[in-house]
Amino acid sequence: KKNLMWIDMKSETFFGSEQEAWVQLHALNAKFWKAASTMNKESTPERVVLLKQDLERFSRVVKVAFASANKGRYTMSVVIQSYELLAAVTCFCFAHREMEQKHVWFKKYIPAFDPNNLDHLVLDDKSAIDAASEVRKFLEMRANGIGVPLRNHEDTMRLAKHFASKQSESAKRNRKLHRDFLIASQRQIEERWKDISERQNKLSKLDNKLRKAERDLSNAQASLQEIEVSCIDRSDPRYTTALEKVSEGKDEVSRLRRKIQPLERKPANLTFSLPEESDAESLLFFVIMEEDVRHLA
């Protein structure tokens, strides 16, 4: 048997059995519970990144542990789910605290997670219960504010506008991007109009040629019919000449129609940049969302 102490905790395939998954689950639980005990004291960007990486590993381990719990009788599945939720909320709280430390104005906003949802957790370890208490304390201390971004559209857009206006460097970059988008949009319109004008000129000339070719073909077919009536011998030069003119006329009409067809085809739709409105910077906030906000989301 493999010694469980030799498991590579950072490996993508760190478990090969249910026993190993349970060992890893308890190790990750201990890490998140310990982190929760300090969330009301300190937080660093590096801490958030590491917790997020641990949370991704946690999700993979939970799948194996959850399957094992369903087969056995010793641990309820709801306890496993509670572990995972507690880890996720712990990570969220650290990300929220990081935003508060980087942007003082962010303290006005209420965290998106409702502390009352912690009442649904089923925990069987005192350290887990203590960790949940710290998480609840963190969230309840921030229960009063001007809105709950990331939970509803209105407050999320308010955050985006606030973020864009408070961050001078970000706002400056957003304005430049907005200006560049507007210039690109105008360029697209001008190029499209130029393309349409060229198409119209080409179509006008080709339509004239097509009408003439169709008239010539009609005349050639009429001449051929007359010759067919008066000429019994199909080897007569008059007949073969008339037949060639009809064939050449059909080829010319087909050639011109093939040239016209792509010019009549609907061009690709134009995709315009953001409108020149006050909401543009808020929308750009989502396009170029900074890393600390992505952690929070």
mmCIF file with all atom_site columns, C-alpha atoms in Angstrom, residues 4-189:
data_model
loop_
_atom_site.group_PDB
_atom_site.id
_atom_site.type_symbol
_atom_site.label_atom_id
_atom_site.label_alt_id
_atom_site.label_comp_id
_atom_site.label_asym_id
_atom_site.label_entity_id
_atom_site.label_seq_id
_atom_site.pdbx_PDB_ins_code
_atom_site.Cartn_x
_atom_site.Cartn_y
_atom_site.Cartn_z
_atom_site.occupancy
_atom_site.B_iso_or_equiv
_atom_site.pdbx_formal_charge
_atom_site.auth_seq_id
_atom_site.auth_comp_id
_atom_site.auth_asym_id
_atom_site.auth_atom_id
_atom_site.pdbx_PDB_model_num
ATOM 1   C CA . LEU A 1 4   ? -0.469  8.267  2.768   1.00 0.00 ? 4   LEU A CA 1
ATOM 2   C CA . MET A 1 5   ? 2.255   10.537 4.145   1.00 0.00 ? 5   MET A CA 1
ATOM 3   C CA . TRP A 1 6   ? 3.906   10.511 0.701   1.00 0.00 ? 6   TRP A CA 1
ATOM 4   C CA . ILE A 1 7   ? 0.988   12.145 -1.098  1.00 0.00 ? 7   ILE A CA 1
ATOM 5   C CA . ASP A 1 8   ? 1.967   15.170 -3.178  1.00 0.00 ? 8   ASP A CA 1
ATOM 6   C CA . MET A 1 9   ? -0.552  17.697 -1.879  1.00 0.00 ? 9   MET A CA 1
ATOM 7   C CA . LYS A 1 10  ? 0.023   20.130 -4.780  1.00 0.00 ? 10  LYS A CA 1
ATOM 8   C CA . SER A 1 11  ? -0.246  17.578 -7.581  1.00 0.00 ? 11  SER A CA 1
ATOM 9   C CA . GLU A 1 12  ? -3.170  17.728 -10.030 1.00 0.00 ? 12  GLU A CA 1
ATOM 10  C CA . THR A 1 13  ? -3.652  13.978 -9.388  1.00 0.00 ? 13  THR A CA 1
ATOM 11  C CA . PHE A 1 14  ? -2.908  13.962 -5.675  1.00 0.00 ? 14  PHE A CA 1
ATOM 12  C CA . PHE A 1 15  ? -5.375  11.191 -4.875  1.00 0.00 ? 15  PHE A CA 1
ATOM 13  C CA . GLY A 1 16  ? -5.718  7.766  -6.351  1.00 0.00 ? 16  GLY A CA 1
ATOM 14  C CA . SER A 1 17  ? -8.058  6.303  -3.748  1.00 0.00 ? 17  SER A CA 1
ATOM 15  C CA . GLU A 1 18  ? -10.877 7.328  -1.453  1.00 0.00 ? 18  GLU A CA 1
ATOM 16  C CA . GLN A 1 19  ? -8.544  7.160  1.550   1.00 0.00 ? 19  GLN A CA 1
ATOM 17  C CA . GLU A 1 20  ? -6.144  9.627  -0.037  1.00 0.00 ? 20  GLU A CA 1
ATOM 18  C CA . ALA A 1 21  ? -9.033  11.936 -0.939  1.00 0.00 ? 21  ALA A CA 1
ATOM 19  C CA . TRP A 1 22  ? -10.204 11.973 2.669   1.00 0.00 ? 22  TRP A CA 1
ATOM 20  C CA . VAL A 1 23  ? -6.682  12.774 3.904   1.00 0.00 ? 23  VAL A CA 1
ATOM 21  C CA . GLN A 1 24  ? -6.476  15.669 1.438   1.00 0.00 ? 24  GLN A CA 1
ATOM 22  C CA . LEU A 1 25  ? -9.978  16.867 2.367   1.00 0.00 ? 25  LEU A CA 1
ATOM 23  C CA . HIS A 1 26  ? -9.047  17.093 6.049   1.00 0.00 ? 26  HIS A CA 1
ATOM 24  C CA . ALA A 1 27  ? -5.763  18.849 5.212   1.00 0.00 ? 27  ALA A CA 1
ATOM 25  C CA . LEU A 1 28  ? -7.543  21.461 3.090   1.00 0.00 ? 28  LEU A CA 1
ATOM 26  C CA . ASN A 1 29  ? -10.273 21.902 5.681   1.00 0.00 ? 29  ASN A CA 1
ATOM 27  C CA . ALA A 1 30  ? -7.636  22.625 8.322   1.00 0.00 ? 30  ALA A CA 1
ATOM 28  C CA . LYS A 1 31  ? -6.027  25.206 6.020   1.00 0.00 ? 31  LYS A CA 1
ATOM 29  C CA . PHE A 1 32  ? -9.310  27.048 5.386   1.00 0.00 ? 32  PHE A CA 1
ATOM 30  C CA . TRP A 1 33  ? -10.382 26.896 9.031   1.00 0.00 ? 33  TRP A CA 1
ATOM 31  C CA . LYS A 1 34  ? -7.057  28.344 10.121  1.00 0.00 ? 34  LYS A CA 1
ATOM 32  C CA . ALA A 1 35  ? -7.334  31.081 7.475   1.00 0.00 ? 35  ALA A CA 1
ATOM 33  C CA . ALA A 1 36  ? -10.849 31.945 8.682   1.00 0.00 ? 36  ALA A CA 1
ATOM 34  C CA . SER A 1 37  ? -9.530  32.515 12.194  1.00 0.00 ? 37  SER A CA 1
ATOM 35  C CA . THR A 1 38  ? -7.376  35.388 10.869  1.00 0.00 ? 38  THR A CA 1
ATOM 36  C CA . MET A 1 39  ? -9.736  36.996 8.327   1.00 0.00 ? 39  MET A CA 1
ATOM 37  C CA . ASN A 1 40  ? -10.768 39.741 10.747  1.00 0.00 ? 40  ASN A CA 1
ATOM 38  C CA . LYS A 1 41  ? -7.124  40.584 11.417  1.00 0.00 ? 41  LYS A CA 1
ATOM 39  C CA . GLU A 1 42  ? -5.170  40.549 8.156   1.00 0.00 ? 42  GLU A CA 1
ATOM 40  C CA . SER A 1 43  ? -5.292  39.741 4.452   1.00 0.00 ? 43  SER A CA 1
ATOM 41  C CA . THR A 1 44  ? -2.846  39.934 1.561   1.00 0.00 ? 44  THR A CA 1
ATOM 42  C CA . PRO A 1 45  ? -3.262  39.592 -2.218  1.00 0.00 ? 45  PRO A CA 1
ATOM 43  C CA . GLU A 1 46  ? -0.987  36.536 -2.121  1.00 0.00 ? 46  GLU A CA 1
ATOM 44  C CA . ARG A 1 47  ? -3.264  34.944 0.487   1.00 0.00 ? 47  ARG A CA 1
ATOM 45  C CA . VAL A 1 48  ? -6.297  35.335 -1.786  1.00 0.00 ? 48  VAL A CA 1
ATOM 46  C CA . VAL A 1 49  ? -4.506  33.785 -4.772  1.00 0.00 ? 49  VAL A CA 1
ATOM 47  C CA . LEU A 1 50  ? -3.345  30.788 -2.705  1.00 0.00 ? 50  LEU A CA 1
ATOM 48  C CA . LEU A 1 51  ? -6.784  30.247 -1.193  1.00 0.00 ? 51  LEU A CA 1
ATOM 49  C CA . LYS A 1 52  ? -8.350  30.377 -4.647  1.00 0.00 ? 52  LYS A CA 1
ATOM 50  C CA . GLN A 1 53  ? -5.918  27.689 -5.856  1.00 0.00 ? 53  GLN A CA 1
ATOM 51  C CA . ASP A 1 54  ? -6.709  25.588 -2.781  1.00 0.00 ? 54  ASP A CA 1
ATOM 52  C CA . LEU A 1 55  ? -10.428 26.045 -3.429  1.00 0.00 ? 55  LEU A CA 1
ATOM 53  C CA . GLU A 1 56  ? -10.047 24.609 -6.940  1.00 0.00 ? 56  GLU A CA 1
ATOM 54  C CA . ARG A 1 57  ? -8.260  21.552 -5.498  1.00 0.00 ? 57  ARG A CA 1
ATOM 55  C CA . PHE A 1 58  ? -10.911 21.351 -2.782  1.00 0.00 ? 58  PHE A CA 1
ATOM 56  C CA . SER A 1 59  ? -13.663 21.042 -5.404  1.00 0.00 ? 59  SER A CA 1
ATOM 57  C CA . ARG A 1 60  ? -11.891 18.104 -7.049  1.00 0.00 ? 60  ARG A CA 1
ATOM 58  C CA . VAL A 1 61  ? -11.360 16.304 -3.735  1.00 0.00 ? 61  VAL A CA 1
ATOM 59  C CA . VAL A 1 62  ? -14.975 16.857 -2.678  1.00 0.00 ? 62  VAL A CA 1
ATOM 60  C CA . LYS A 1 63  ? -16.232 14.913 -5.704  1.00 0.00 ? 63  LYS A CA 1
ATOM 61  C CA . VAL A 1 64  ? -14.417 11.778 -4.548  1.00 0.00 ? 64  VAL A CA 1
ATOM 62  C CA . ALA A 1 65  ? -15.263 12.300 -0.876  1.00 0.00 ? 65  ALA A CA 1
ATOM 63  C CA . PHE A 1 66  ? -18.907 12.960 -1.721  1.00 0.00 ? 66  PHE A CA 1
ATOM 64  C CA . ALA A 1 67  ? -19.138 9.716  -3.696  1.00 0.00 ? 67  ALA A CA 1
ATOM 65  C CA . SER A 1 68  ? -17.517 7.880  -0.800  1.00 0.00 ? 68  SER A CA 1
ATOM 66  C CA . ALA A 1 69  ? -19.932 9.412  1.721   1.00 0.00 ? 69  ALA A CA 1
ATOM 67  C CA . ASN A 1 70  ? -22.908 8.331  -0.388  1.00 0.00 ? 70  ASN A CA 1
ATOM 68  C CA . LYS A 1 71  ? -21.658 4.725  -0.321  1.00 0.00 ? 71  LYS A CA 1
ATOM 69  C CA . GLY A 1 72  ? -20.787 4.641  3.403   1.00 0.00 ? 72  GLY A CA 1
ATOM 70  C CA . ARG A 1 73  ? -22.643 5.328  6.596   1.00 0.00 ? 73  ARG A CA 1
ATOM 71  C CA . TYR A 1 74  ? -20.094 7.263  8.609   1.00 0.00 ? 74  TYR A CA 1
ATOM 72  C CA . THR A 1 75  ? -20.294 10.795 7.142   1.00 0.00 ? 75  THR A CA 1
ATOM 73  C CA . MET A 1 76  ? -23.400 12.535 5.844   1.00 0.00 ? 76  MET A CA 1
ATOM 74  C CA . SER A 1 77  ? -23.137 14.025 2.365   1.00 0.00 ? 77  SER A CA 1
ATOM 75  C CA . VAL A 1 78  ? -24.483 17.337 3.664   1.00 0.00 ? 78  VAL A CA 1
ATOM 76  C CA . VAL A 1 79  ? -21.395 17.665 5.871   1.00 0.00 ? 79  VAL A CA 1
ATOM 77  C CA . ILE A 1 80  ? -19.139 17.394 2.813   1.00 0.00 ? 80  ILE A CA 1
ATOM 78  C CA . GLN A 1 81  ? -21.206 20.027 1.029   1.00 0.00 ? 81  GLN A CA 1
ATOM 79  C CA . SER A 1 82  ? -21.016 22.266 4.099   1.00 0.00 ? 82  SER A CA 1
ATOM 80  C CA . TYR A 1 83  ? -17.220 21.964 4.118   1.00 0.00 ? 83  TYR A CA 1
ATOM 81  C CA . GLU A 1 84  ? -17.078 23.076 0.497   1.00 0.00 ? 84  GLU A CA 1
ATOM 82  C CA . LEU A 1 85  ? -19.437 26.026 1.030   1.00 0.00 ? 85  LEU A CA 1
ATOM 83  C CA . LEU A 1 86  ? -17.515 27.182 4.099   1.00 0.00 ? 86  LEU A CA 1
ATOM 84  C CA . ALA A 1 87  ? -14.250 27.066 2.129   1.00 0.00 ? 87  ALA A CA 1
ATOM 85  C CA . ALA A 1 88  ? -15.801 29.042 -0.746  1.00 0.00 ? 88  ALA A CA 1
ATOM 86  C CA . VAL A 1 89  ? -17.245 31.725 1.560   1.00 0.00 ? 89  VAL A CA 1
ATOM 87  C CA . THR A 1 90  ? -13.916 31.980 3.402   1.00 0.00 ? 90  THR A CA 1
ATOM 88  C CA . CYS A 1 91  ? -12.159 32.625 0.102   1.00 0.00 ? 91  CYS A CA 1
ATOM 89  C CA . PHE A 1 92  ? -14.845 35.197 -0.822  1.00 0.00 ? 92  PHE A CA 1
ATOM 90  C CA . CYS A 1 93  ? -14.400 37.060 2.472   1.00 0.00 ? 93  CYS A CA 1
ATOM 91  C CA . PHE A 1 94  ? -10.645 37.340 1.979   1.00 0.00 ? 94  PHE A CA 1
ATOM 92  C CA . ALA A 1 95  ? -11.201 38.679 -1.543  1.00 0.00 ? 95  ALA A CA 1
ATOM 93  C CA . HIS A 1 96  ? -13.709 41.205 -0.160  1.00 0.00 ? 96  HIS A CA 1
ATOM 94  C CA . ARG A 1 97  ? -11.241 42.310 2.516   1.00 0.00 ? 97  ARG A CA 1
ATOM 95  C CA . GLU A 1 98  ? -8.509  42.697 -0.089  1.00 0.00 ? 98  GLU A CA 1
ATOM 96  C CA . MET A 1 99  ? -10.781 45.029 -2.075  1.00 0.00 ? 99  MET A CA 1
ATOM 97  C CA . GLU A 1 100 ? -11.425 47.073 1.084   1.00 0.00 ? 100 GLU A CA 1
ATOM 98  C CA . GLN A 1 101 ? -7.702  47.412 1.701   1.00 0.00 ? 101 GLN A CA 1
ATOM 99  C CA . LYS A 1 102 ? -6.959  48.505 -1.862  1.00 0.00 ? 102 LYS A CA 1
ATOM 100 C CA . HIS A 1 103 ? -10.009 50.773 -2.271  1.00 0.00 ? 103 HIS A CA 1
ATOM 101 C CA . VAL A 1 104 ? -11.249 52.584 0.834   1.00 0.00 ? 104 VAL A CA 1
ATOM 102 C CA . TRP A 1 105 ? -14.522 53.555 -0.846  1.00 0.00 ? 105 TRP A CA 1
ATOM 103 C CA . PHE A 1 106 ? -15.367 49.842 -1.321  1.00 0.00 ? 106 PHE A CA 1
ATOM 104 C CA . LYS A 1 107 ? -16.138 49.597 2.428   1.00 0.00 ? 107 LYS A CA 1
ATOM 105 C CA . LYS A 1 108 ? -19.469 51.271 1.659   1.00 0.00 ? 108 LYS A CA 1
ATOM 106 C CA . TYR A 1 109 ? -20.687 48.123 -0.114  1.00 0.00 ? 109 TYR A CA 1
ATOM 107 C CA . ILE A 1 110 ? -22.288 45.079 1.522   1.00 0.00 ? 110 ILE A CA 1
ATOM 108 C CA . PRO A 1 111 ? -20.742 41.637 0.784   1.00 0.00 ? 111 PRO A CA 1
ATOM 109 C CA . ALA A 1 112 ? -22.822 39.644 -1.700  1.00 0.00 ? 112 ALA A CA 1
ATOM 110 C CA . PHE A 1 113 ? -23.056 36.605 0.581   1.00 0.00 ? 113 PHE A CA 1
ATOM 111 C CA . ASP A 1 114 ? -25.883 36.702 3.141   1.00 0.00 ? 114 ASP A CA 1
ATOM 112 C CA . PRO A 1 115 ? -24.581 35.585 6.581   1.00 0.00 ? 115 PRO A CA 1
ATOM 113 C CA . ASN A 1 116 ? -27.964 33.981 7.319   1.00 0.00 ? 116 ASN A CA 1
ATOM 114 C CA . ASN A 1 117 ? -27.128 31.338 4.702   1.00 0.00 ? 117 ASN A CA 1
ATOM 115 C CA . LEU A 1 118 ? -24.520 29.991 7.125   1.00 0.00 ? 118 LEU A CA 1
ATOM 116 C CA . ASP A 1 119 ? -27.413 28.692 9.252   1.00 0.00 ? 119 ASP A CA 1
ATOM 117 C CA . HIS A 1 120 ? -27.799 25.864 6.736   1.00 0.00 ? 120 HIS A CA 1
ATOM 118 C CA . LEU A 1 121 ? -24.294 24.497 7.347   1.00 0.00 ? 121 LEU A CA 1
ATOM 119 C CA . VAL A 1 122 ? -24.023 21.096 9.028   1.00 0.00 ? 122 VAL A CA 1
ATOM 120 C CA . LEU A 1 123 ? -20.577 20.912 10.645  1.00 0.00 ? 123 LEU A CA 1
ATOM 121 C CA . ASP A 1 124 ? -19.162 18.120 12.797  1.00 0.00 ? 124 ASP A CA 1
ATOM 122 C CA . ASP A 1 125 ? -15.880 19.694 13.929  1.00 0.00 ? 125 ASP A CA 1
ATOM 123 C CA . LYS A 1 126 ? -15.320 22.433 16.517  1.00 0.00 ? 126 LYS A CA 1
ATOM 124 C CA . SER A 1 127 ? -12.673 24.109 14.315  1.00 0.00 ? 127 SER A CA 1
ATOM 125 C CA . ALA A 1 128 ? -15.167 24.244 11.463  1.00 0.00 ? 128 ALA A CA 1
ATOM 126 C CA . ILE A 1 129 ? -17.825 25.767 13.744  1.00 0.00 ? 129 ILE A CA 1
ATOM 127 C CA . ASP A 1 130 ? -15.319 28.368 14.984  1.00 0.00 ? 130 ASP A CA 1
ATOM 128 C CA . ALA A 1 131 ? -14.374 29.158 11.369  1.00 0.00 ? 131 ALA A CA 1
ATOM 129 C CA . ALA A 1 132 ? -18.043 29.625 10.458  1.00 0.00 ? 132 ALA A CA 1
ATOM 130 C CA . SER A 1 133 ? -18.433 31.986 13.427  1.00 0.00 ? 133 SER A CA 1
ATOM 131 C CA . GLU A 1 134 ? -15.517 34.102 12.172  1.00 0.00 ? 134 GLU A CA 1
ATOM 132 C CA . VAL A 1 135 ? -17.039 34.209 8.695   1.00 0.00 ? 135 VAL A CA 1
ATOM 133 C CA . ARG A 1 136 ? -20.414 35.265 10.125  1.00 0.00 ? 136 ARG A CA 1
ATOM 134 C CA . LYS A 1 137 ? -18.730 37.938 12.250  1.00 0.00 ? 137 LYS A CA 1
ATOM 135 C CA . PHE A 1 138 ? -16.907 39.262 9.166   1.00 0.00 ? 138 PHE A CA 1
ATOM 136 C CA . LEU A 1 139 ? -20.117 39.454 7.112   1.00 0.00 ? 139 LEU A CA 1
ATOM 137 C CA . GLU A 1 140 ? -22.315 40.913 9.874   1.00 0.00 ? 140 GLU A CA 1
ATOM 138 C CA . MET A 1 141 ? -19.786 43.694 10.528  1.00 0.00 ? 141 MET A CA 1
ATOM 139 C CA . ARG A 1 142 ? -20.403 44.779 6.911   1.00 0.00 ? 142 ARG A CA 1
ATOM 140 C CA . ALA A 1 143 ? -24.182 44.320 6.832   1.00 0.00 ? 143 ALA A CA 1
ATOM 141 C CA . ASN A 1 144 ? -24.949 48.028 6.394   1.00 0.00 ? 144 ASN A CA 1
ATOM 142 C CA . GLY A 1 145 ? -24.010 49.810 3.194   1.00 0.00 ? 145 GLY A CA 1
ATOM 143 C CA . ILE A 1 146 ? -25.195 51.495 0.008   1.00 0.00 ? 146 ILE A CA 1
ATOM 144 C CA . GLY A 1 147 ? -25.822 48.311 -1.972  1.00 0.00 ? 147 GLY A CA 1
ATOM 145 C CA . VAL A 1 148 ? -24.980 44.672 -2.613  1.00 0.00 ? 148 VAL A CA 1
ATOM 146 C CA . PRO A 1 149 ? -22.955 44.426 -5.851  1.00 0.00 ? 149 PRO A CA 1
ATOM 147 C CA . LEU A 1 150 ? -22.683 41.064 -7.614  1.00 0.00 ? 150 LEU A CA 1
ATOM 148 C CA . ARG A 1 151 ? -26.113 40.106 -6.278  1.00 0.00 ? 151 ARG A CA 1
ATOM 149 C CA . ASN A 1 152 ? -28.271 42.365 -8.444  1.00 0.00 ? 152 ASN A CA 1
ATOM 150 C CA . HIS A 1 153 ? -27.806 44.339 -11.653 1.00 0.00 ? 153 HIS A CA 1
ATOM 151 C CA . GLU A 1 154 ? -28.455 47.832 -10.271 1.00 0.00 ? 154 GLU A CA 1
ATOM 152 C CA . ASP A 1 155 ? -25.901 47.626 -7.462  1.00 0.00 ? 155 ASP A CA 1
ATOM 153 C CA . THR A 1 156 ? -23.363 45.893 -9.671  1.00 0.00 ? 156 THR A CA 1
ATOM 154 C CA . MET A 1 157 ? -23.607 48.711 -12.231 1.00 0.00 ? 157 MET A CA 1
ATOM 155 C CA . ARG A 1 158 ? -23.281 51.242 -9.403  1.00 0.00 ? 158 ARG A CA 1
ATOM 156 C CA . LEU A 1 159 ? -20.080 49.519 -8.308  1.00 0.00 ? 159 LEU A CA 1
ATOM 157 C CA . ALA A 1 160 ? -18.779 49.539 -11.875 1.00 0.00 ? 160 ALA A CA 1
ATOM 158 C CA . LYS A 1 161 ? -19.479 53.275 -12.234 1.00 0.00 ? 161 LYS A CA 1
ATOM 159 C CA . HIS A 1 162 ? -17.994 53.989 -8.814  1.00 0.00 ? 162 HIS A CA 1
ATOM 160 C CA . PHE A 1 163 ? -14.905 51.954 -9.596  1.00 0.00 ? 163 PHE A CA 1
ATOM 161 C CA . ALA A 1 164 ? -14.403 53.691 -12.939 1.00 0.00 ? 164 ALA A CA 1
ATOM 162 C CA . SER A 1 165 ? -14.788 57.174 -11.438 1.00 0.00 ? 165 SER A CA 1
ATOM 163 C CA . LYS A 1 166 ? -12.626 56.608 -8.343  1.00 0.00 ? 166 LYS A CA 1
ATOM 164 C CA . GLN A 1 167 ? -9.752  54.911 -10.088 1.00 0.00 ? 167 GLN A CA 1
ATOM 165 C CA . SER A 1 168 ? -8.085  57.818 -11.909 1.00 0.00 ? 168 SER A CA 1
ATOM 166 C CA . GLU A 1 169 ? -5.645  55.623 -13.804 1.00 0.00 ? 169 GLU A CA 1
ATOM 167 C CA . SER A 1 170 ? -8.370  53.159 -14.710 1.00 0.00 ? 170 SER A CA 1
ATOM 168 C CA . ALA A 1 171 ? -10.735 55.980 -15.697 1.00 0.00 ? 171 ALA A CA 1
ATOM 169 C CA . LYS A 1 172 ? -8.059  57.560 -17.863 1.00 0.00 ? 172 LYS A CA 1
ATOM 170 C CA . ARG A 1 173 ? -7.439  54.234 -19.571 1.00 0.00 ? 173 ARG A CA 1
ATOM 171 C CA . ASN A 1 174 ? -11.181 53.693 -19.997 1.00 0.00 ? 174 ASN A CA 1
ATOM 172 C CA . ARG A 1 175 ? -11.613 57.091 -21.632 1.00 0.00 ? 175 ARG A CA 1
ATOM 173 C CA . LYS A 1 176 ? -8.759  56.343 -24.030 1.00 0.00 ? 176 LYS A CA 1
ATOM 174 C CA . LEU A 1 177 ? -10.274 52.964 -24.870 1.00 0.00 ? 177 LEU A CA 1
ATOM 175 C CA . HIS A 1 178 ? -13.673 54.583 -25.345 1.00 0.00 ? 178 HIS A CA 1
ATOM 176 C CA . ARG A 1 179 ? -12.194 57.217 -27.663 1.00 0.00 ? 179 ARG A CA 1
ATOM 177 C CA . ASP A 1 180 ? -10.320 54.543 -29.615 1.00 0.00 ? 180 ASP A CA 1
ATOM 178 C CA . PHE A 1 181 ? -13.522 52.495 -29.924 1.00 0.00 ? 181 PHE A CA 1
ATOM 179 C CA . LEU A 1 182 ? -15.444 55.489 -31.258 1.00 0.00 ? 182 LEU A CA 1
ATOM 180 C CA . ILE A 1 183 ? -12.716 56.247 -33.803 1.00 0.00 ? 183 ILE A CA 1
ATOM 181 C CA . ALA A 1 184 ? -12.678 52.588 -34.867 1.00 0.00 ? 184 ALA A CA 1
ATOM 182 C CA . SER A 1 185 ? -16.478 52.626 -35.208 1.00 0.00 ? 185 SER A CA 1
ATOM 183 C CA . GLN A 1 186 ? -16.400 55.721 -37.411 1.00 0.00 ? 186 GLN A CA 1
ATOM 184 C CA . ARG A 1 187 ? -13.678 54.105 -39.506 1.00 0.00 ? 187 ARG A CA 1
ATOM 185 C CA . GLN A 1 188 ? -15.850 51.011 -39.899 1.00 0.00 ? 188 GLN A CA 1
ATOM 186 C CA . ILE A 1 189 ? -18.772 53.136 -41.109 1.00 0.00 ? 189 ILE A CA 1
#
